[in-house]
Short mmCIF file of C-alpha atoms in Angstrom, two decimals:
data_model
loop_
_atom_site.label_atom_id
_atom_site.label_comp_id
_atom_site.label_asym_id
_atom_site.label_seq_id
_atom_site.Cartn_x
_atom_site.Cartn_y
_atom_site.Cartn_z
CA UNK F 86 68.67 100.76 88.53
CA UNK F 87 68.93 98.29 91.52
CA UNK F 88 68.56 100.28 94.93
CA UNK F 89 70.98 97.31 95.97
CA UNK F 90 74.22 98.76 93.65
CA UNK F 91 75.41 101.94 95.02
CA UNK F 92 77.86 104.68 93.04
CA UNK F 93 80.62 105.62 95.80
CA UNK F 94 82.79 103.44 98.06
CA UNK F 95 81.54 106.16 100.85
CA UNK F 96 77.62 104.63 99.95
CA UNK F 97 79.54 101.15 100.39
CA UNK F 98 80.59 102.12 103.92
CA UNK F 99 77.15 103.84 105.12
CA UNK F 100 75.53 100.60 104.00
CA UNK F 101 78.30 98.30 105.86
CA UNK F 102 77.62 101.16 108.98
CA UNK F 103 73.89 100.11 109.44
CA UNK F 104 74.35 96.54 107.97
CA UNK F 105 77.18 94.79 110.18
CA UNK F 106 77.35 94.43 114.18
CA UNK F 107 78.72 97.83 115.67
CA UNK F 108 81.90 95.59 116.98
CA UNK F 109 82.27 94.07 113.15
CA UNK F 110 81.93 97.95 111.72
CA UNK F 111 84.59 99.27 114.30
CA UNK F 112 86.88 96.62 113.75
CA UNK F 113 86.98 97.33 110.04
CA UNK F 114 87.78 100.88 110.78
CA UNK F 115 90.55 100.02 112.91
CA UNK F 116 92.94 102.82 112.70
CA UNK F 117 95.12 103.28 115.89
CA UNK F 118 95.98 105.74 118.52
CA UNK F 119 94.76 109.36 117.74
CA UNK F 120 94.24 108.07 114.28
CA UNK F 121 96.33 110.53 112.70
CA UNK F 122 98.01 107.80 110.21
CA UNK F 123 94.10 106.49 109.56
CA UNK F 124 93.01 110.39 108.25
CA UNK F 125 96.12 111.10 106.69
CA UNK F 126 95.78 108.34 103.95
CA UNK F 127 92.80 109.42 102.55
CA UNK F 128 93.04 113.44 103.23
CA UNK F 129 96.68 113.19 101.54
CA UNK F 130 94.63 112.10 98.06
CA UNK F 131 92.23 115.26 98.67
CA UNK F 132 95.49 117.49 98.43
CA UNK F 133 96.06 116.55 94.98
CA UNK F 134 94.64 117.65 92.18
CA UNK F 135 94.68 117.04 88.13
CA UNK F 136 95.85 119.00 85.19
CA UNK F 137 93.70 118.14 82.55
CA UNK F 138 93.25 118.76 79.28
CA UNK F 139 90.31 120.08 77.67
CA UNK F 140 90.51 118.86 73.63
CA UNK F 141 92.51 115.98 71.80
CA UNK F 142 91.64 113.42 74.13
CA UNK F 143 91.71 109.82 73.51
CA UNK F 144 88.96 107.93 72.48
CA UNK F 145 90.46 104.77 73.68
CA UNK F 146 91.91 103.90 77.49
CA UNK F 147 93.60 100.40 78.82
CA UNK F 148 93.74 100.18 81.87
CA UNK F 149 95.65 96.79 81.99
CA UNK F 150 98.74 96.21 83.69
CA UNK F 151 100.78 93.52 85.43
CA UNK F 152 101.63 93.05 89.23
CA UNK F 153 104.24 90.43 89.42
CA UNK F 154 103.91 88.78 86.05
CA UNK F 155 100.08 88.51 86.57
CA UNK F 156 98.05 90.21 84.02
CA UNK F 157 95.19 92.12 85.11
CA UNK F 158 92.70 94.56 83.76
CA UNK F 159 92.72 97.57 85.89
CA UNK F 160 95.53 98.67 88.60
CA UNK F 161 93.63 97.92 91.55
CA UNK F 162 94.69 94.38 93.31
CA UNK F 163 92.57 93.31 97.04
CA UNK F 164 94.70 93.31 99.57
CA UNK F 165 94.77 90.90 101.97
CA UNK F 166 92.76 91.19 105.16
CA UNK F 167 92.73 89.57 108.41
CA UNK F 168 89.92 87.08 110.15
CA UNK F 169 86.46 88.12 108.92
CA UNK F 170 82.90 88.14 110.26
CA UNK F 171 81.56 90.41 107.31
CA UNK F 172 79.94 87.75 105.34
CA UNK F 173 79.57 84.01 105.22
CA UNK F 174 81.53 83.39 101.93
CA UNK F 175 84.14 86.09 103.39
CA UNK F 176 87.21 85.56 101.27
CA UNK F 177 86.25 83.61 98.66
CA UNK F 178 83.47 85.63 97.49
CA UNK F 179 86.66 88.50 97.49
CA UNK F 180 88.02 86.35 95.56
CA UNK F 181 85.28 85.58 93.13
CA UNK F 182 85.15 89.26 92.25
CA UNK F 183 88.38 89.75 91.90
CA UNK F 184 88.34 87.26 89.03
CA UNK F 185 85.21 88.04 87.50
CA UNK F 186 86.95 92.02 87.21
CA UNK F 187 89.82 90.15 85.99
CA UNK F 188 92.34 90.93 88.83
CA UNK F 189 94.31 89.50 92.11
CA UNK F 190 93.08 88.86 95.46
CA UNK F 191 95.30 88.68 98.16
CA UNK F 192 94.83 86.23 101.05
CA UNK F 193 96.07 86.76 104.35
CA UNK F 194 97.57 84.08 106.20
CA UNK F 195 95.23 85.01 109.40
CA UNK F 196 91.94 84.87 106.64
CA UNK F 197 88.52 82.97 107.46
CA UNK F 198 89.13 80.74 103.98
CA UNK F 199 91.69 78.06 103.48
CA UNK F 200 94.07 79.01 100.48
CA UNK F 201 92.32 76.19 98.62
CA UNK F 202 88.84 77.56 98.34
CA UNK F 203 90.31 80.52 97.49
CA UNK F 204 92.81 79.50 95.17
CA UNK F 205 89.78 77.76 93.15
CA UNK F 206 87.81 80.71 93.48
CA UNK F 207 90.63 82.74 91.94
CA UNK F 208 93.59 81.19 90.62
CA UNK F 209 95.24 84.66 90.43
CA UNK F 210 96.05 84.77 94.13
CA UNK F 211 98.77 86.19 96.22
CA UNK F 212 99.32 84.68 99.81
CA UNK F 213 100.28 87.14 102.68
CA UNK F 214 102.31 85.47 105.15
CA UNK F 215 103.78 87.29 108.66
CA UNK F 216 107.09 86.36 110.58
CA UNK F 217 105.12 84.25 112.64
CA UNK F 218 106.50 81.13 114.49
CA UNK F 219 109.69 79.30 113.20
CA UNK F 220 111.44 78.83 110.22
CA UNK F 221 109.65 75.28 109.73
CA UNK F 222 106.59 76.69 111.14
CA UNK F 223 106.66 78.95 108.14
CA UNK F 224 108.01 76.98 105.16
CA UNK F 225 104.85 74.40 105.55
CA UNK F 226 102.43 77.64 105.84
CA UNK F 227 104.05 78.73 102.21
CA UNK F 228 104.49 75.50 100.71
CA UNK F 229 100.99 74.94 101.64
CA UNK F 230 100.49 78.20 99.67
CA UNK F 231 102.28 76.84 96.44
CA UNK F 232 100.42 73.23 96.52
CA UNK F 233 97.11 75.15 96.77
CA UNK F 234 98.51 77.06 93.78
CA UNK F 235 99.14 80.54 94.89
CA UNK F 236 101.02 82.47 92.19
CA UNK F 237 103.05 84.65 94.20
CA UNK F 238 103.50 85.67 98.39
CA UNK F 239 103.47 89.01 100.08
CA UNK F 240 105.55 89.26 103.52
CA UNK F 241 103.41 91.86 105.61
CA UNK F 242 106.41 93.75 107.94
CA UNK F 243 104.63 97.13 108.46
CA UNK F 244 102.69 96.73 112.11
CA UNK F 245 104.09 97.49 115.48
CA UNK F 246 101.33 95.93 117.54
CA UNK F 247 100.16 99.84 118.68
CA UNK F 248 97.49 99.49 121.40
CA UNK F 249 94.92 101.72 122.21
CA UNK F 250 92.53 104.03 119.78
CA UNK F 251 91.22 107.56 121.24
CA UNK F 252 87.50 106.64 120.15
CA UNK F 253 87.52 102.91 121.95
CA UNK F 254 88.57 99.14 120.64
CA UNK F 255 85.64 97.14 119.20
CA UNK F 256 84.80 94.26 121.59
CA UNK F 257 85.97 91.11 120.04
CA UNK F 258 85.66 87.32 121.90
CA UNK F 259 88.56 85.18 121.94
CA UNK F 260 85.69 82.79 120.68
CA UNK F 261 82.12 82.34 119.80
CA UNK F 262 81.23 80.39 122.53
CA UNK F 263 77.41 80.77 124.92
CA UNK F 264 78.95 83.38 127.19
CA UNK F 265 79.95 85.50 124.25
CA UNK F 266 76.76 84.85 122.22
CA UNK F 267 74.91 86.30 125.23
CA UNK F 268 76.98 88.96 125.43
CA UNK F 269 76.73 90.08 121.80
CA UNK F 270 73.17 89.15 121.13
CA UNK F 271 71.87 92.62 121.55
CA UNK F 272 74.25 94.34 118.56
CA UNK F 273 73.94 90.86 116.45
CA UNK F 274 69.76 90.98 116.91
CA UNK F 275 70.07 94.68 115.97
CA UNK F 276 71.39 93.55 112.70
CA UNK F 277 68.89 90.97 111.20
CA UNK F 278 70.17 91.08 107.99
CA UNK F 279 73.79 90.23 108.58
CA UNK F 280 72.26 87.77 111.05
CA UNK F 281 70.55 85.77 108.42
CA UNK F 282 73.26 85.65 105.86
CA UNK F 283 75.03 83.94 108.24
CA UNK F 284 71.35 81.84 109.45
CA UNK F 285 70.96 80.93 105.81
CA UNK F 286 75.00 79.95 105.78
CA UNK F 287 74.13 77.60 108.59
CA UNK F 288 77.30 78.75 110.77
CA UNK F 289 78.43 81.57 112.59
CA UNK F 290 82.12 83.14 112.66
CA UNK F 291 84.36 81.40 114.32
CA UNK F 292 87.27 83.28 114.19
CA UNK F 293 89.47 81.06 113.62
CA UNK F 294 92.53 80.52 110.88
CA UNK F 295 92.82 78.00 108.52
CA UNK F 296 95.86 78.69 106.76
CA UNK F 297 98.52 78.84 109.85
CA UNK F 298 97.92 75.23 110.32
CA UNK F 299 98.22 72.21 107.87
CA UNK F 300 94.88 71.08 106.20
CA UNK F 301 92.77 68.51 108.88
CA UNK F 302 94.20 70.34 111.90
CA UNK F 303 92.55 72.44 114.27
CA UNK F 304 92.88 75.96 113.78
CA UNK F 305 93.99 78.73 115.93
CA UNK F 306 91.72 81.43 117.26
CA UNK F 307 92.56 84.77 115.73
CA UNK F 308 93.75 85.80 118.92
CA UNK F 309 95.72 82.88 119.74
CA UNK F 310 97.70 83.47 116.79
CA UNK F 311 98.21 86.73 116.93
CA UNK F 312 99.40 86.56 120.25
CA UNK F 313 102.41 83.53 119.03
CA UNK F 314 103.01 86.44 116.53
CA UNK F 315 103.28 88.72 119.39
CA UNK F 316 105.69 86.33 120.89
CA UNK F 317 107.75 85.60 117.39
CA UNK F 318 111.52 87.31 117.42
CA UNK F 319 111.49 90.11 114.87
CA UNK F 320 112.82 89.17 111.66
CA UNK F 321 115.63 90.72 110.40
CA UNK F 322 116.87 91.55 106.80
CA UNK F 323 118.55 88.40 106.48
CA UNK F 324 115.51 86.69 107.96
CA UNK F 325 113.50 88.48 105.21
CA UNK F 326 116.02 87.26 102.17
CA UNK F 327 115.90 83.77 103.11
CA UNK F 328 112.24 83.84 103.00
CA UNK F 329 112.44 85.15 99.39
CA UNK F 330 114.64 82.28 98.98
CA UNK F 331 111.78 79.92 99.91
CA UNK F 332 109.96 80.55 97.59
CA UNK F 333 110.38 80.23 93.55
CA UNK F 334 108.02 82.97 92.34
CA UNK F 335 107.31 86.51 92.89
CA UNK F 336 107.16 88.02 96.70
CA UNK F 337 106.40 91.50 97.45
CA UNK F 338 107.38 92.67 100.62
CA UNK F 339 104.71 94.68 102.26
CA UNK F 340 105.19 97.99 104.91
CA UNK F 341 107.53 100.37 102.97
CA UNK F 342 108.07 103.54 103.93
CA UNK F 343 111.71 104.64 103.71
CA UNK F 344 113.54 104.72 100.88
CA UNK F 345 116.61 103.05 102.72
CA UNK F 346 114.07 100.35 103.59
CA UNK F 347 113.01 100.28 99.70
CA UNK F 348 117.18 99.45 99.10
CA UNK F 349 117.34 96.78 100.96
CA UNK F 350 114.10 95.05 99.84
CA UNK F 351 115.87 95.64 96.03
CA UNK F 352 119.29 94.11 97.73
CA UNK F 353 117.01 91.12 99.43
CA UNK F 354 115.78 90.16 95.66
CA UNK F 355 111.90 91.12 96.78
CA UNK F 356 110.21 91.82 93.19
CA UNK F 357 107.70 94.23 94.40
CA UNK F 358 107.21 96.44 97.42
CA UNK F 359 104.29 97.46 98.86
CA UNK F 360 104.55 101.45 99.72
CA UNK F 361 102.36 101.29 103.12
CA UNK F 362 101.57 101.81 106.83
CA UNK F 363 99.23 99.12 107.66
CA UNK F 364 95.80 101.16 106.46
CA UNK F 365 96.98 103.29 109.93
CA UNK F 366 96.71 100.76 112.01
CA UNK F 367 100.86 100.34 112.18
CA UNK F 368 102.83 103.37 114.32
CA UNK F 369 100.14 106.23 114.10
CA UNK F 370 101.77 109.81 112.44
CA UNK F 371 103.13 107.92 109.94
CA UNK F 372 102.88 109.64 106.85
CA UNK F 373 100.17 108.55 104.14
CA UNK F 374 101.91 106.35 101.14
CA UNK F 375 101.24 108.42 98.68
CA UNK F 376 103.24 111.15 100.57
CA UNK F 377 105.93 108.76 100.34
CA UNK F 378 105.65 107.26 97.04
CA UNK F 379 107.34 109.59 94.80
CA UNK F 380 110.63 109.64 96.54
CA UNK F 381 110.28 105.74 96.72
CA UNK F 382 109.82 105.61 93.42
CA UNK F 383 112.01 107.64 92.31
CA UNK F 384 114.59 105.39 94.16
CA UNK F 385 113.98 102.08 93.09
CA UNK F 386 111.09 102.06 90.73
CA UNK F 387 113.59 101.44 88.10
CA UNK F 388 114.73 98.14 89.97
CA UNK F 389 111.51 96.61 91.73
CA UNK F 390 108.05 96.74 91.15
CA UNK F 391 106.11 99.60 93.43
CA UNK F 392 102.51 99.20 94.48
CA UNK F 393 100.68 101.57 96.95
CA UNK F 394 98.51 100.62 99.87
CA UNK F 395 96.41 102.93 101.80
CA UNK F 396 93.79 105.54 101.41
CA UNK F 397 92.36 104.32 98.25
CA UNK F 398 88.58 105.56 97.93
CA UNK F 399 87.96 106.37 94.10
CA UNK F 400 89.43 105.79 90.39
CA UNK F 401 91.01 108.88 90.85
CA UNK F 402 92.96 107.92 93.83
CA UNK F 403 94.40 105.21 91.98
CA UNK F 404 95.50 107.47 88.67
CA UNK F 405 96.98 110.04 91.05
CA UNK F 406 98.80 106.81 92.82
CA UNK F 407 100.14 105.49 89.18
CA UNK F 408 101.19 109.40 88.09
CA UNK F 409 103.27 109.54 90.74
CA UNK F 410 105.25 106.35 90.66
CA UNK F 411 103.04 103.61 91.27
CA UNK F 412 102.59 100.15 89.15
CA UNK F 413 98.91 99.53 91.18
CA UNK F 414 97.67 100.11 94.41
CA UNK F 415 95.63 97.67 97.04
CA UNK F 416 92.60 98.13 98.63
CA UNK F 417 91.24 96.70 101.64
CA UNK F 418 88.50 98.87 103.44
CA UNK F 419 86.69 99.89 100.29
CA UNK F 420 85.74 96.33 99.18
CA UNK F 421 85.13 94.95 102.64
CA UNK F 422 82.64 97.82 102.70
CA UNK F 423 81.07 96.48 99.63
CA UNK F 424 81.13 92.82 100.76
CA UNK F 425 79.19 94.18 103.67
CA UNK F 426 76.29 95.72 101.67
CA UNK F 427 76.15 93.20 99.21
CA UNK F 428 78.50 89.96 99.28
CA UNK F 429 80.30 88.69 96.49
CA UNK F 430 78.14 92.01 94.00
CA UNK F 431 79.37 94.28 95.76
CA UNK F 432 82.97 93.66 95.66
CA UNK F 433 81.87 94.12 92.02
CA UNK F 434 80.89 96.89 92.75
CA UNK F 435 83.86 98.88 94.54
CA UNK F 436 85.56 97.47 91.54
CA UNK F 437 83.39 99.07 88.85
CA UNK F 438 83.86 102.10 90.83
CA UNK F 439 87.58 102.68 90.71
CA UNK F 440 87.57 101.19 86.98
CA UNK F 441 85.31 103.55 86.08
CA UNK F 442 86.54 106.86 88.02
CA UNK F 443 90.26 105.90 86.83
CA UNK F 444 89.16 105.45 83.11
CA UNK F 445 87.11 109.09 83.69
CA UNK F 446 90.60 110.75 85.16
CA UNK F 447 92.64 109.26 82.44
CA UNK F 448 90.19 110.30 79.59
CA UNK F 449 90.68 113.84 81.57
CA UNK F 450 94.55 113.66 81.34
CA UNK F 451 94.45 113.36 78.02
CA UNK F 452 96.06 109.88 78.08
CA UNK F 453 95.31 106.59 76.68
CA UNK F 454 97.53 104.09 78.66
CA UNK F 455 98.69 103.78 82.39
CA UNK F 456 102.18 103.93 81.05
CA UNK F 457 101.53 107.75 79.90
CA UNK F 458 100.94 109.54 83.13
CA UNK F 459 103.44 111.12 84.62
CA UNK F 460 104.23 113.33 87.95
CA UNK F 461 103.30 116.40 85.50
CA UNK F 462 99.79 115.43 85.28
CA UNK F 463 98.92 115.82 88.82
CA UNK F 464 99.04 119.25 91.14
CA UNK F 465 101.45 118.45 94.20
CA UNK F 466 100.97 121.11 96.52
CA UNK F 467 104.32 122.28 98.46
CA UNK F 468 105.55 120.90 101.26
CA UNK F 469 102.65 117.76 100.42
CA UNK F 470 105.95 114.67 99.86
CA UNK F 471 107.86 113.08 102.30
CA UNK F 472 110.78 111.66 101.58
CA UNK F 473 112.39 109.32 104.83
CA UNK F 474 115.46 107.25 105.31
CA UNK F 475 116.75 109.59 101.78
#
């Protein structure tokens, strides 16, 4: 077997450790404040556990689902992801994989790839889009979006620009210019490797994004637009409903957390939420999703489509997610890990991972379709569910 393919997303991230810059590796962790929100999403998953069966199982499993009227073969969709310095082909080699496992990528409005490349890469895309800027401002980023031919949108609500982590910011430049090559050629030398793919790529990151400007014009920095964002009046509900007005195909609206929240995403028309808290990176001792989910789903899961986001490390992550309410869940970490230690394969390769740990948990259930698990199948310790804004 190739010593480059590895069998856990946690041998994805140890190769990403000693592969990428330490500023690169730290910004991909993220997390904010204490980090409480950050441990919480993947410890949560630990406190479940399965009831299998031991005899009669099926033979057979499908995995295949649908996330907003897209088809797709397993219940795991990418999530969008900010500005990336991970790999050259960033995005569109997410995207690549995505399509080759037969599922959606998600491209965020801040990405390294214009919707285009992507779109071609993977027609089965979903662009992310913040309240960022005005009204016009943000019907030519989504219309954009549907000329590149983006099948549906997710509106991202779930950050509250927290500051500060206990264990230190990575050092990012505003851009790659001399004085910041200087000052991050020790950690970039240190790395030959990721060095080289971007050497061999014949550019280096510029941190910039495409897709918050019309094709042919110059491109923000990542941290010129995120401070306009800063800067942007917070939407309101209304705010949010006319967007889904905008736009004449599916939108999910990402950052649930609160089932009074989930309401008025139903009332706004959204067709999916997104059960989430930013990968801990929004208002830190928020509770994991999937301490959330049932009571969300048990709310409106009958009305709107419910996908999880957060925490996701295995294939059994994402049957415990779909047991207890869940049409899919997103990843983001785990295959920016992979795209680390091995581009465009190992996206592939996180992939293969949760198909193949999800197919194992659902052979152990007993089951032979996403559509037969239930909230019986899975251990819920007390006290582990949250239910907020009930």
């Amino acid at each position: 077997m190739s010593k480059i393919w590895f069998e856990t997303v946690a041998e994805a991230q140890r190769r990403a450790k000693r592969s990428l810059p330490k500023s690169v590796y730290s910004a991909l962790l993220a997390g904010s404040e204490r980090g409480v929100s950050y441990d919480d999403n993947t410890a949560a998953f630990a406190e479940l556990g399965f009831a299998p069966h031991c005899a009669g199982l099926s033979g057979k499993r499908d995995l295949a689902t649908t996330v907003m009227g897209e088809e797709i073969s397993l219940p795991v969709i990418c999530s969008p992801t900010g500005v990336q310095a991970v790999h050259p082909d960033g995005e569109v080699a997410i995207a690549r994989a995505a399509a080759a496992r037969g599922t959606i990528t998600g491209l965020s409005s801040f990405a390294s790839k214009p919707v285009e490349e992507v779109v071609e890469a993977n027609p089965q895309t979903f662009f992310q889009i913040y309240w960022l800027g005005s009204r016009d401002a943000i019907l030519r980023r989504i219309a954009r979006a549907k000329e590149a031919g983006a099948r549906g949108l997710i509106v991202t609500t779930d950050w509250s620009f927290s500051m500060g982590r206990d264990w230190g910011s990575p050092s990012i430049p505003e851009k790659l210019d001399l004085k910041a090559m200087v000052q991050f050629a020790p950690e970039t030398l240190a790395r030959p490797r990721w060095l080289s793919r971007f050497a061999r790529a014949g550019y280096i990151p510029d941190l910039t994004v495409p897709n918050l400007v019309q094709p042919g014009e110059t491109a923000p920095t990542f941290f010129g637009a995120y401070y306009e964002w800063m800067q942007t009046p917070l939407p309101t509900w209304e705010d949010l409903a006319w967007l889904r007005s905008q736009w004449d195909g599916p939108v999910m609206l990402k950052g649930i957390c609160r089932v009074d929240d989930a309401k008025r995403a139903v009332d706004a028309g959204m067709t999916a939420i997104s059960v989430s808290n930013h990968g801990g990176n929004n208002l830190d001792s928020t509770p994991a999703p999937i301490r959330v989910l049932p009571s969300i789903a048990d709310a409106v899961g009958h009305e709107i489509e419910v996908v999880l986001d957060g925490g996701v490390r295995r294939g059994s992550d994402v049957i415990k997610a779909v047991a207890l309410g869940a049409r899919a869940v997103m990843i983001g970490r785990a295959y920016l890990w992979g795209l680390a230690a091995n581009g465009q394969a190992g996206v592939e390769n996180v992939l293969d991972i949760l198909r193949s740990g999800a197919d194992s948990a659902l052979l152990g259930m007993g089951k032979a379709a996403l559509d037969e698990l239930s909230a019986e199948d899975i251990v819920i310790p007390p006290g582990f569910t949250r239910t907020l804004g009930g």
